XYZ file of C-alpha atoms in Angstrom:
249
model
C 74.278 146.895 87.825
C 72.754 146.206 91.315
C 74.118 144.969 94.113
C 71.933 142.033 95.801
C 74.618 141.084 98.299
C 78.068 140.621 99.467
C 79.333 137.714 102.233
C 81.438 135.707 103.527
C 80.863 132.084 105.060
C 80.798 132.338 108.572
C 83.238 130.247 109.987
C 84.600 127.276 108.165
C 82.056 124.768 106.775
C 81.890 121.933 105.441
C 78.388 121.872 103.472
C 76.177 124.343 101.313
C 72.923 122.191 100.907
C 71.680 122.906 97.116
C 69.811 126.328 96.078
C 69.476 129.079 93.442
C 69.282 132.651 93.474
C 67.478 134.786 90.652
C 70.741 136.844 90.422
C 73.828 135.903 89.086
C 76.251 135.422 91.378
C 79.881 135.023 91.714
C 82.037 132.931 94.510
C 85.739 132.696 95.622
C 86.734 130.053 97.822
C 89.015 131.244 100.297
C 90.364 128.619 101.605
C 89.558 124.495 102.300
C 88.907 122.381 99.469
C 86.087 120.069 97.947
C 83.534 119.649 95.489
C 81.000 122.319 93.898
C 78.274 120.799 92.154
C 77.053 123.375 89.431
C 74.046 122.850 87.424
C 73.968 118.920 88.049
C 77.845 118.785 87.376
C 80.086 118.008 89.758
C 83.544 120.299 89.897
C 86.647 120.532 92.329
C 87.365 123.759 94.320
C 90.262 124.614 96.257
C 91.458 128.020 97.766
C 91.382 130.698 95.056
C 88.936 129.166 92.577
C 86.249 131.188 91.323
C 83.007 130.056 90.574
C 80.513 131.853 87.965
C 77.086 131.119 88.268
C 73.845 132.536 86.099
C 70.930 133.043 87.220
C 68.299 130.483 88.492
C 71.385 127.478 88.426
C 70.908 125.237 90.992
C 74.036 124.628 93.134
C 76.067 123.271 96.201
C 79.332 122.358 98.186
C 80.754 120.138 99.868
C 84.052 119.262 101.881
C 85.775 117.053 103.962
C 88.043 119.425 105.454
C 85.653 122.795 105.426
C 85.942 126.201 103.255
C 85.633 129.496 103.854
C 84.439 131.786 100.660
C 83.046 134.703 99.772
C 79.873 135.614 97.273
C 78.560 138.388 94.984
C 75.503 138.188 93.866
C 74.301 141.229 91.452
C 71.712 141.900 88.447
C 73.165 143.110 85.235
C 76.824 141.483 85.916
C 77.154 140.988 82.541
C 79.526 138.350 82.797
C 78.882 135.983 79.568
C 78.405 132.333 80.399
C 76.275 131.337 77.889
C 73.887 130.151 80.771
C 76.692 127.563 81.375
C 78.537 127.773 85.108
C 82.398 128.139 84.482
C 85.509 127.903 86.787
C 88.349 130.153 87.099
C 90.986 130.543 89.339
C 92.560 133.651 90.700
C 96.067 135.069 89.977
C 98.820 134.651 92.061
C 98.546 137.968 93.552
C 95.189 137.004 94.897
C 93.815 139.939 93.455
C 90.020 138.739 92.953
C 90.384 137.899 96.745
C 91.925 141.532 97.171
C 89.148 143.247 95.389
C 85.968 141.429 96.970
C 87.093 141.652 100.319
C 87.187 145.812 99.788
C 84.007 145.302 98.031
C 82.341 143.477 101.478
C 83.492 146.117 103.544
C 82.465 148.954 101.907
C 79.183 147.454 101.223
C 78.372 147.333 104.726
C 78.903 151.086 105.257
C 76.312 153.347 104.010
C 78.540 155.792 103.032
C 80.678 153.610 100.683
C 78.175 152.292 98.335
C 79.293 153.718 95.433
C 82.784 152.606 96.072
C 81.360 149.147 96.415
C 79.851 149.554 93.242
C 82.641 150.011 91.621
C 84.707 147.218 93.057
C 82.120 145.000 92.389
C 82.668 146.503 88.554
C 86.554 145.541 88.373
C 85.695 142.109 89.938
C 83.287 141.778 86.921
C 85.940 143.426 84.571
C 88.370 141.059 85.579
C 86.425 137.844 85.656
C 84.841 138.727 81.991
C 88.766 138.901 80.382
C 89.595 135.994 82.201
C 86.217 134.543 80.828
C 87.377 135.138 77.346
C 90.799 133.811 77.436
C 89.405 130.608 79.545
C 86.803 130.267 76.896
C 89.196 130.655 74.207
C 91.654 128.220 75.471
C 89.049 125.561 76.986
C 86.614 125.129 73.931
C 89.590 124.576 71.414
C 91.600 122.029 73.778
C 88.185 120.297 73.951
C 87.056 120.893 70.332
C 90.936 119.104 69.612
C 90.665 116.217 72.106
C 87.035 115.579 70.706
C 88.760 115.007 66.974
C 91.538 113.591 68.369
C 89.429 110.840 70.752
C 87.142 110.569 66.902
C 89.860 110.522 64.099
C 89.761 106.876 63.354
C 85.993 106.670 63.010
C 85.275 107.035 59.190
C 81.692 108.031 60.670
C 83.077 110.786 62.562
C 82.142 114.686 60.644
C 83.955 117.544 62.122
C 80.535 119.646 61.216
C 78.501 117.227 63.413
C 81.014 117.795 66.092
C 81.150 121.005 65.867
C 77.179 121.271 66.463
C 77.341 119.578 69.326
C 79.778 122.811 71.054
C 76.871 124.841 71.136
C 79.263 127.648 69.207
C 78.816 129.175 66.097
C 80.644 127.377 63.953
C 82.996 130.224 61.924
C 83.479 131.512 65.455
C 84.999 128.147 66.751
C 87.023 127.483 63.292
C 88.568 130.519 63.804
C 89.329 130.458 67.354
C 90.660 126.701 65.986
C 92.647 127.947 63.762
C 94.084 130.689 65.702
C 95.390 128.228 68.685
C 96.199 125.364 66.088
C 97.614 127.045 62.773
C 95.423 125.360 60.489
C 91.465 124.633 60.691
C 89.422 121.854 62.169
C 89.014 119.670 58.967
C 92.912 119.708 58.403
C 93.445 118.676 61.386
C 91.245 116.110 61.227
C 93.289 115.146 58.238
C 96.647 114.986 59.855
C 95.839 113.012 62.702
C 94.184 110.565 60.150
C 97.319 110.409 57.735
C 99.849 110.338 60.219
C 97.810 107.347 61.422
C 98.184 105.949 57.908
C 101.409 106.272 57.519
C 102.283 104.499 61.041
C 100.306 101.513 59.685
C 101.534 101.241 56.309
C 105.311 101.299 58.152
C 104.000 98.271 60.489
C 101.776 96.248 57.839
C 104.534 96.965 54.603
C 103.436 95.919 51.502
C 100.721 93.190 52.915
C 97.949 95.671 53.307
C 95.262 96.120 50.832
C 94.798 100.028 50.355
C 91.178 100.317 51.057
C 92.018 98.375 54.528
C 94.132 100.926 55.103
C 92.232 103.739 54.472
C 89.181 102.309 56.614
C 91.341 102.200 59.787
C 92.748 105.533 59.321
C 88.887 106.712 58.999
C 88.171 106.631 55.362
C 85.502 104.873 53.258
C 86.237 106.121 50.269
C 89.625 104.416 49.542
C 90.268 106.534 46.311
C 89.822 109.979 47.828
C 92.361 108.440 50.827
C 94.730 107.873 48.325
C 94.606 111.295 46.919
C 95.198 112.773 50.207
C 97.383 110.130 50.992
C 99.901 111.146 47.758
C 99.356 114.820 48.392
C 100.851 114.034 51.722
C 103.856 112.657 51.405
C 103.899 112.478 48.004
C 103.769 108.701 46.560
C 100.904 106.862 46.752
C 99.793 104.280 49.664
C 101.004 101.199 47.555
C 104.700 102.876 46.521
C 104.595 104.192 50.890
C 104.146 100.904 51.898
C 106.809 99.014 49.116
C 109.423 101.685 49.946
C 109.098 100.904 53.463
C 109.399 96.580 53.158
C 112.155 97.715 51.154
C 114.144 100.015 53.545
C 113.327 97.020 56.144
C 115.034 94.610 53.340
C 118.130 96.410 52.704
């Protein structure tokens, strides 16, 4: 790894006009709050968050009420984005803060390079285990709400989805069904049967099956039903009679 540089804003400031470095570099605001605009998206900041940015990405800040923050920029940080920006935020015990404030000072003596160096290398350490839980966490939530905002739309293929993560697909089933206890397609599934079962409890006995199975996502109304039964164990039709009769009794 090389050390580029190491800084600090000077003064509190309220805008960082758009640029790119051919480094990676890495960014903790320090205090103030506003918006970071990474790669064409726009993200909050606020004291503590950390900002990881490849190579060549184009980015800026701005604020109403100024920030202060310090940057590391470095070849061979090794911190995997996946040539995507991400956010983190540091712990409670400010240790990132801790760490890279060390790191600036020593840099800027000649005779503590090598301590800088290896600062800058548990600042790396820490961000790229953060990195992987963040990544871990974020890309299933998302992957979930995706199928979740989808279920009802018989178009909707969990492999199409998945394509458009950018993962490799065992990768993110497995992360899925790690966080979730059962894998993408089930889910899918659930969300899409519990959503039958809801109507067929509101509609009773007045619904024809393959009406039902079209608004919980399904074309093919006999495959629904199959799923349906192995679900809760009667079919559609005897769901929805057993429930006009509870309501009649």
């Amino acid at each position: 790894m090389k050390i580029i540089t190491i800084g600090s804003a000077n003064g509190y400031i309220a805008h960082a006009r758009e640029h790119a470095h051919p480094y990676d570099e890495i960014i903790l605001t320090l205090s103030g709050s506003g918006t970071t605009t990474l790669g064409g998206q726009r993200y909050a900041f606020h004291a503590g968050t950390i900002e990881c940015i490849p190579a060549g990405m184009p980015h800026a800040k701005d604020s109403q009420a100024r920030f202060r923050d310090i940057f590391l920029g470095a070849e061979g940080i090794d911190v995997q984005t996946d040539g995507r920006a991400m956010l983190l935020e540091d712990d409670a015990e400010k240790t990132v803060e801790h760490i890279l404030l060390m790191a600036l000072r020593a840099h800027h003596r000649a005779d503590q390079a090598k301590m800088a160096e290896t600062l800058v290398c548990a600042v790396c350490e820490y961000v790229r285990c953060a990195l992987s839980q963040a990544n871990y966490d974020d890309e299933v939530e998302r992957f979930k709400n995706h199928i979740i905002e989808n279920y009802t739309d018989p178009d909707f293929r969990i492999g199409e989805a998945e394509s458009k993560f950018g993962y490799c697909t065992d990768y993110l089933r497995r992360r899925f069904r790690q966080d979730m206890g059962m894998t993408p397609v089930a889910y899918l599934n659930h969300l899409r049967l519990e959503y039958a079962c809801r109507c067929a409890r509101e509609n009773r006995d007045d619904m024809p099956v393959a009406n039902l199975a079209l608004m919980s996502g399904y074309y093919d109304a006999h495959y629904f039903a199959r799923l349906f039964k192995k679900y809760t164990g009667v079919s559609p039709r005897e769901y929805m009679a057993a429930t006009f009769d509870e309501t009649q009794s």
